[in-house]
Amino acid sequence: MAWNEPGNGGRDKDPWGKGGRDQGPPDLDEAIKNVSRRLGGIFGGGSGGSGLSGGGFSTGAIGLILVVLLIVWALSGFYTIREAERGVVLRFGEYLEEVSPGLHWRPVFVDEYIPVDVSTTQSMPSRGNMLTRDENVVRVEMEVQFRVVDPRAFLFTVPDPYDTLKQATDSALRYVVGHARMDDVLSEGREQVRQDTWKELESIIDNYGIGITIRDVNFQNARPPEQVRDAFDDAVAAREDEERIINQGRAYAREKEPQARGRVERMLEEAQGYKEKVILEAQGEVAQFEKLLPQYQAAPEVTRSRLYIEMMQSVLSNTSKVLVDVEGGNNMMYLPLDQMMKQRKANPSSGSGQAPMTINSSSGGTDYPASSGGRTSRDDRYRQGRN
């Protein structure tokens, strides 16, 4: 009879293994020991207990295992998305949602997540031999820098977004180089080639819609074929020399131009000063003559004589010849001091060496002294008077 059946047998049965129906609540320590003993019998291969009790023990153990497994499954569903990433969640392989950085939970074996870096700028090189518009072959190397802006499009639009970007870069670069001359690619047109490649690549990427944006396109290197490389190196060196000489000329012009402007300003100021000086002198002379005019009108002879004497004083002050007016006659004595000084230096023991000359102011003639050898001729006297 089962323990819960009516009758004395049922009243004497206790599910906790103690006789009597009026017993108190089961002891907790005893219950734990019973559970431990039963689990030990199941996993340790014990033979105690009836078959019904053994089946009950097996069901409890399976339930416990299921609970443990459920806990492990729940804990394994937690995952973390880093700050620079975005998580794309898939449920049974289909896109479900996009999660932001932080701690998240997903049901394992149902959902899966793919982290995508959306903050780091990535690089992809591209290089190859390309044909220019003027039918020359050049080897061009370029690097593309990009960043993911749409994780869903980046993962599911095309099978391999990196390969798609590489092919698009190669196509854009070949298109631009094919429409440019070799000299433009190798020298002065490199920046234009870079910008055109960037623009063409963006248009291709927009058509694909792979969820990335181009941050920069770096033109790294461009080389001519080995057969003509030396000639192109010489051409590049010549262009650099040309630029250097032009820069030197500009520097020289910037140096000399301020000096020339300074000289021009100085000459203009000197001319202006000279102009003002001449004007002031002329005005002074005019004022002087206007001041003398009343005096001349009052005493013409006296004023004329005074002006003559002042003028002779001004003229004769710069000469070494001396004119002495002899009182009581019309004669004027002329002393050639310069000739006398020259003869004294030439012959110190001969004395003065020349007598003074007399000028007859009444007759307008000149009496010349005779030399030691007799009277001199008229031409000699004329030359002596000139000296």
Coordinates of C-alpha atoms in Angstrom, one line a residue:
M1 CA 0.0 0.0 0.0
A2 CA 1.3 3.5 -0.8
W3 CA 2.1 5.9 1.9
N4 CA -0.8 8.2 1.1
E5 CA -3.5 5.5 0.9
P6 CA -6.2 5.4 3.6
G7 CA -6.0 3.1 6.6
N8 CA -3.4 2.5 9.3
G9 CA -0.8 1.7 6.8
G10 CA -1.3 5.1 5.2
R11 CA -1.3 6.9 8.5
D12 CA 1.9 5.3 9.5
K13 CA 3.8 6.2 6.3
D14 CA 5.8 9.4 6.0
P15 CA 7.3 10.6 2.8
W16 CA 10.4 11.7 4.7
G17 CA 11.0 8.2 6.1
K18 CA 9.7 8.7 9.6
G19 CA 6.8 6.8 11.1
G20 CA 3.7 8.4 12.5
R21 CA 1.4 10.9 11.0
D22 CA 1.7 13.4 13.8
Q23 CA 5.4 14.0 13.4
G24 CA 6.7 17.6 13.1
P25 CA 8.2 19.2 10.0
P26 CA 11.1 17.4 8.4
D27 CA 14.6 18.2 9.5
L28 CA 16.5 20.2 6.8
D29 CA 19.8 18.5 7.4
E30 CA 18.2 15.1 7.1
A31 CA 16.5 16.1 3.8
I32 CA 19.8 17.2 2.4
K33 CA 21.5 14.0 3.5
N34 CA 18.7 12.0 1.8
V35 CA 19.1 13.9 -1.5
S36 CA 22.9 13.4 -1.4
R37 CA 22.5 9.7 -0.7
R38 CA 20.2 9.3 -3.6
L39 CA 22.4 11.3 -6.0
G40 CA 25.4 9.2 -4.9
G41 CA 23.5 6.1 -5.6
I42 CA 22.6 7.3 -9.1
F43 CA 26.1 8.5 -10.2
G44 CA 28.1 6.1 -8.0
G45 CA 26.3 2.9 -9.2
G46 CA 24.7 2.0 -5.8
S47 CA 22.1 -0.8 -5.8
G48 CA 20.1 0.4 -2.8
G49 CA 16.5 1.2 -3.1
S50 CA 13.6 -0.2 -5.1
G51 CA 13.2 0.1 -8.8
L52 CA 10.5 2.8 -8.4
S53 CA 12.7 4.8 -6.1
G54 CA 15.6 4.5 -8.6
G55 CA 13.4 5.8 -11.4
G56 CA 12.4 8.8 -9.3
F57 CA 16.0 9.6 -8.5
S58 CA 16.9 9.5 -12.2
T59 CA 14.2 12.0 -13.1
G60 CA 15.4 14.4 -10.4
A61 CA 18.9 14.2 -11.6
I62 CA 17.9 14.9 -15.2
G63 CA 15.9 17.9 -14.1
L64 CA 18.9 19.2 -12.2
I65 CA 21.1 18.7 -15.2
L66 CA 18.6 20.6 -17.3
V67 CA 18.6 23.5 -14.9
V68 CA 22.4 23.7 -14.9
L69 CA 22.4 23.6 -18.7
L70 CA 19.8 26.3 -18.8
I71 CA 21.9 28.5 -16.6
V72 CA 25.0 27.9 -18.7
W73 CA 23.0 28.7 -21.8
A74 CA 21.7 31.9 -20.4
L75 CA 25.1 33.1 -19.2
S76 CA 26.7 32.3 -22.5
G77 CA 24.3 34.6 -24.3
F78 CA 26.0 37.8 -22.9
Y79 CA 28.3 39.6 -25.3
T80 CA 30.0 43.0 -25.5
I81 CA 30.3 45.5 -28.4
R82 CA 33.3 47.8 -28.2
E83 CA 33.1 51.6 -28.4
A84 CA 34.5 51.7 -32.0
E85 CA 32.2 49.0 -33.2
R86 CA 28.6 48.3 -34.1
G87 CA 27.0 44.9 -33.8
V88 CA 24.8 43.4 -36.5
V89 CA 22.5 40.7 -35.0
L90 CA 21.2 37.8 -37.1
R91 CA 18.3 35.5 -36.1
F92 CA 18.5 32.2 -37.9
G93 CA 20.8 33.8 -40.5
E94 CA 18.4 36.7 -41.2
Y95 CA 19.2 40.4 -40.3
L96 CA 17.4 41.4 -37.1
E97 CA 18.9 44.6 -35.8
E98 CA 21.9 46.7 -35.2
V99 CA 23.1 47.2 -31.6
S100 CA 25.2 50.0 -30.1
P101 CA 28.3 49.6 -28.0
G102 CA 27.8 48.0 -24.6
L103 CA 26.7 44.8 -22.9
H104 CA 24.0 42.8 -24.7
W105 CA 22.3 39.4 -24.4
R106 CA 21.2 37.0 -27.2
P107 CA 19.7 33.5 -27.2
V108 CA 22.5 31.2 -28.1
F109 CA 21.9 28.9 -31.2
V110 CA 19.1 31.3 -32.2
D111 CA 20.8 34.7 -32.7
E112 CA 24.4 35.5 -33.6
Y113 CA 26.1 38.9 -33.9
I114 CA 28.9 40.3 -36.1
P115 CA 30.9 43.2 -34.8
V116 CA 31.9 45.8 -37.4
D117 CA 34.5 48.6 -36.8
V118 CA 32.9 51.9 -37.8
S119 CA 35.5 54.3 -36.3
T120 CA 38.9 53.2 -37.6
T121 CA 40.1 54.5 -40.9
Q122 CA 41.3 51.6 -43.0
S123 CA 43.7 51.6 -45.9
M124 CA 43.8 49.6 -49.2
P125 CA 46.7 49.9 -51.7
S126 CA 46.3 49.8 -55.4
R127 CA 49.1 49.6 -58.0
G128 CA 49.7 48.5 -61.6
N129 CA 51.0 49.3 -65.0
M130 CA 48.7 51.6 -66.9
L131 CA 48.4 53.2 -70.4
T132 CA 48.2 57.0 -70.6
R133 CA 46.4 59.0 -73.3
D134 CA 49.6 59.6 -75.2
E135 CA 50.2 55.8 -75.4
N136 CA 52.9 55.5 -72.7
V137 CA 53.1 52.9 -70.0
V138 CA 53.5 54.1 -66.4
R139 CA 53.5 52.2 -63.1
V140 CA 51.2 53.9 -60.6
E141 CA 50.8 53.2 -56.9
M142 CA 48.0 54.7 -54.9
E143 CA 46.5 54.1 -51.4
V144 CA 42.8 54.5 -50.5
Q145 CA 41.7 55.3 -47.0
F146 CA 38.1 54.5 -46.1
R147 CA 35.7 54.0 -43.2
V148 CA 32.6 51.9 -42.7
V149 CA 29.4 54.0 -42.2
D150 CA 26.7 51.4 -42.8
P151 CA 27.5 48.0 -41.2
R152 CA 24.4 46.2 -42.7
A153 CA 25.2 47.4 -46.2
F154 CA 28.9 46.6 -45.7
L155 CA 28.1 43.0 -44.7
F156 CA 25.3 42.0 -47.0
T157 CA 25.3 44.2 -50.2
V158 CA 28.2 42.4 -51.9
P159 CA 29.9 39.1 -51.1
D160 CA 33.3 40.7 -50.4
P161 CA 33.3 44.4 -49.8
Y162 CA 37.1 44.7 -49.7
D163 CA 37.6 43.0 -53.0
T164 CA 34.8 45.2 -54.5
L165 CA 36.6 48.3 -53.2
K166 CA 39.9 47.1 -54.6
Q167 CA 38.4 46.5 -58.1
A168 CA 36.6 49.8 -58.0
T169 CA 39.8 51.6 -57.1
D170 CA 41.7 49.9 -59.9
S171 CA 39.0 50.8 -62.4
A172 CA 38.8 54.5 -61.3
L173 CA 42.6 54.8 -61.4
R174 CA 42.9 53.3 -64.9
Y175 CA 40.2 55.5 -66.2
V176 CA 41.8 58.7 -64.9
V177 CA 45.4 57.7 -66.0
G178 CA 44.0 56.7 -69.4
H179 CA 42.7 60.2 -69.9
A180 CA 45.9 62.0 -68.8
R181 CA 49.3 62.5 -70.4
M182 CA 52.4 60.8 -69.1
D183 CA 54.0 64.1 -68.1
D184 CA 50.9 65.0 -66.0
V185 CA 51.0 61.6 -64.2
L186 CA 54.8 61.8 -63.5
S187 CA 55.2 65.5 -62.6
E188 CA 53.0 68.5 -62.4
G189 CA 49.6 66.9 -62.9
R190 CA 49.8 64.4 -60.0
E191 CA 47.5 66.4 -57.7
Q192 CA 44.9 66.6 -60.5
V193 CA 45.1 62.9 -61.1
R194 CA 44.6 62.2 -57.4
Q195 CA 41.5 64.4 -57.2
D196 CA 40.0 62.9 -60.3
T197 CA 40.6 59.4 -59.1
W198 CA 38.9 60.3 -55.8
K199 CA 35.9 61.7 -57.5
E200 CA 35.6 58.7 -59.9
L201 CA 36.0 56.2 -57.1
E202 CA 33.2 57.8 -55.0
S203 CA 30.8 57.7 -57.9
I204 CA 31.5 53.9 -58.4
I205 CA 31.1 53.2 -54.6
D206 CA 27.8 55.1 -54.5
N207 CA 26.5 52.9 -57.3
Y208 CA 27.4 49.7 -55.4
G209 CA 26.1 51.0 -52.1
I210 CA 28.6 49.0 -49.9
G211 CA 28.3 51.2 -46.9
I212 CA 31.7 52.9 -46.9
T213 CA 33.0 56.4 -47.3
I214 CA 36.3 57.5 -48.9
R215 CA 38.4 59.6 -46.5
D216 CA 41.4 60.2 -48.7
V217 CA 43.3 59.0 -51.8
N218 CA 47.1 59.2 -51.6
F219 CA 49.1 59.3 -54.8
Q220 CA 52.2 57.4 -53.6
N221 CA 54.4 56.9 -56.6
A222 CA 54.5 57.0 -60.4
R223 CA 57.4 55.7 -62.4
P224 CA 58.1 55.5 -66.2
P225 CA 59.3 52.3 -67.8
E226 CA 62.9 51.3 -67.1
Q227 CA 63.9 51.9 -70.8
V228 CA 63.2 55.7 -70.6
R229 CA 63.7 56.3 -66.9
D230 CA 67.0 58.1 -67.2
A231 CA 65.6 60.5 -69.8
F232 CA 62.6 61.3 -67.6
D233 CA 64.9 61.8 -64.6
D234 CA 66.8 64.4 -66.6
A235 CA 63.6 66.1 -67.6
V236 CA 62.5 66.2 -64.0
A237 CA 65.9 67.6 -62.9
A238 CA 65.6 70.3 -65.6
R239 CA 62.2 71.3 -64.4
E240 CA 63.5 71.5 -60.9
D241 CA 66.4 73.7 -62.0
E242 CA 63.9 75.9 -63.9
E243 CA 61.8 76.4 -60.8
R244 CA 64.9 77.1 -58.7
I245 CA 66.2 79.7 -61.1
I246 CA 62.7 81.3 -61.3
N247 CA 62.6 81.5 -57.5
Q248 CA 66.0 83.0 -57.3
G249 CA 65.0 85.7 -59.9
R250 CA 61.9 86.4 -57.9
A251 CA 63.9 86.7 -54.7
Y252 CA 66.4 89.1 -56.4
A253 CA 63.5 91.2 -57.7
R254 CA 62.0 91.3 -54.2
E255 CA 65.4 92.4 -52.9
K256 CA 66.1 95.1 -55.5
E257 CA 62.6 96.6 -56.0
P258 CA 62.5 98.2 -52.5
Q259 CA 66.0 99.6 -53.0
A260 CA 65.0 101.1 -56.3
R261 CA 61.8 102.5 -54.8
G262 CA 63.9 104.0 -52.0
R263 CA 66.2 105.7 -54.5
V264 CA 63.2 107.0 -56.4
E265 CA 61.7 108.5 -53.3
R266 CA 65.1 110.0 -52.3
M267 CA 65.5 111.6 -55.8
L268 CA 62.0 113.0 -55.7
E269 CA 62.6 114.5 -52.3
E270 CA 65.9 116.0 -53.4
A271 CA 64.2 117.4 -56.5
Q272 CA 61.5 118.9 -54.4
G273 CA 64.0 120.4 -52.0
Y274 CA 66.0 121.9 -54.9
K275 CA 62.9 123.3 -56.3
E276 CA 61.9 125.0 -53.1
K277 CA 65.5 126.2 -52.6
V278 CA 65.6 127.9 -56.1
I279 CA 62.2 129.4 -55.6
L280 CA 63.2 130.8 -52.2
E281 CA 66.5 132.2 -53.6
A282 CA 64.6 133.8 -56.5
Q283 CA 62.1 135.3 -54.1
G284 CA 65.0 136.6 -52.0
E285 CA 66.7 138.2 -54.9
V286 CA 63.5 139.8 -56.0
A287 CA 62.9 141.1 -52.5
Q288 CA 66.5 142.4 -52.5
F289 CA 66.1 144.2 -55.8
E290 CA 62.7 145.6 -54.7
K291 CA 64.5 146.9 -51.6
L292 CA 67.3 148.5 -53.7
L293 CA 64.9 150.1 -56.2
P294 CA 63.9 153.1 -54.0
Q295 CA 67.6 153.7 -53.1
Y296 CA 68.6 153.6 -56.8
Q297 CA 65.8 156.0 -57.7
A298 CA 67.0 158.4 -54.9
A299 CA 70.8 158.2 -55.7
P300 CA 71.5 156.4 -59.0
E301 CA 75.3 157.1 -59.1
V302 CA 76.0 156.2 -55.5
T303 CA 73.9 153.0 -55.7
R304 CA 75.6 152.0 -59.0
S305 CA 79.1 152.5 -57.6
R306 CA 78.2 150.5 -54.5
L307 CA 76.8 147.7 -56.5
Y308 CA 79.9 147.7 -58.7
I309 CA 82.2 147.6 -55.7
E310 CA 80.2 144.8 -54.0
M311 CA 80.3 142.8 -57.3
M312 CA 84.1 143.3 -57.7
Q313 CA 84.6 142.3 -54.1
S314 CA 82.6 139.1 -54.7
V315 CA 84.5 138.3 -57.9
L316 CA 88.0 139.1 -56.8
S317 CA 87.7 137.3 -53.5
N318 CA 88.3 134.0 -55.3
T319 CA 91.5 135.0 -57.2
S320 CA 95.1 135.3 -56.1
K321 CA 95.7 138.5 -58.3
V322 CA 95.7 141.8 -56.5
L323 CA 94.8 145.2 -58.0
V324 CA 95.9 148.3 -56.2
D325 CA 94.3 151.7 -57.1
V326 CA 97.0 154.4 -57.1
E327 CA 95.7 157.6 -55.6
G328 CA 96.0 160.8 -57.6
G329 CA 96.0 159.2 -61.0
N330 CA 94.2 157.0 -63.5
N331 CA 96.6 154.1 -63.1
M332 CA 95.9 150.8 -61.2
M333 CA 98.7 148.5 -60.0
Y334 CA 98.3 144.8 -60.7
L335 CA 100.3 142.3 -58.5
P336 CA 100.4 138.8 -60.0
L337 CA 100.9 137.0 -56.7
D338 CA 100.3 133.5 -58.2
Q339 CA 103.1 134.0 -60.7
M340 CA 105.4 135.4 -58.1
M341 CA 104.8 132.5 -55.8
K342 CA 105.5 130.0 -58.6
Q343 CA 108.8 131.7 -59.5
R344 CA 109.9 131.8 -55.9
K345 CA 109.4 128.1 -55.5
A346 CA 111.2 127.4 -58.8
N347 CA 114.2 129.8 -57.9
P348 CA 114.3 130.7 -54.2
S349 CA 117.6 132.8 -54.6
S350 CA 116.3 135.1 -57.5
G351 CA 114.0 137.2 -55.4
S352 CA 110.5 138.0 -56.5
G353 CA 111.4 137.6 -60.2
Q354 CA 108.7 139.9 -61.6
A355 CA 107.8 143.5 -61.2
P356 CA 104.3 144.8 -60.8
M357 CA 102.2 145.9 -63.8
T358 CA 100.5 149.2 -64.2
I359 CA 97.1 149.6 -65.7
N360 CA 96.2 153.0 -67.2
S361 CA 92.6 153.3 -66.7
S362 CA 92.3 156.6 -68.7
S363 CA 93.9 155.3 -71.9
G364 CA 92.6 151.7 -71.6
G365 CA 96.2 150.4 -72.1
T366 CA 98.7 148.6 -69.9
D367 CA 102.3 149.5 -69.2
Y368 CA 104.4 146.3 -69.0
P369 CA 107.8 146.3 -67.2
A370 CA 110.9 145.4 -69.1
S371 CA 112.7 142.2 -68.5
S372 CA 116.3 141.9 -67.6
G373 CA 117.4 141.4 -71.2
G374 CA 115.7 144.4 -72.6
R375 CA 112.2 145.5 -73.5
T376 CA 109.8 142.6 -74.3
S377 CA 107.8 142.4 -77.5
R378 CA 104.1 143.3 -77.6
D379 CA 103.1 139.6 -77.9
D380 CA 105.2 138.6 -74.9
R381 CA 103.7 141.4 -72.8
Y382 CA 100.2 140.4 -73.9
R383 CA 100.9 136.8 -72.8
Q384 CA 102.4 137.9 -69.6
G385 CA 99.4 140.1 -68.9
R386 CA 97.1 137.2 -69.6
N387 CA 99.0 135.1 -67.1

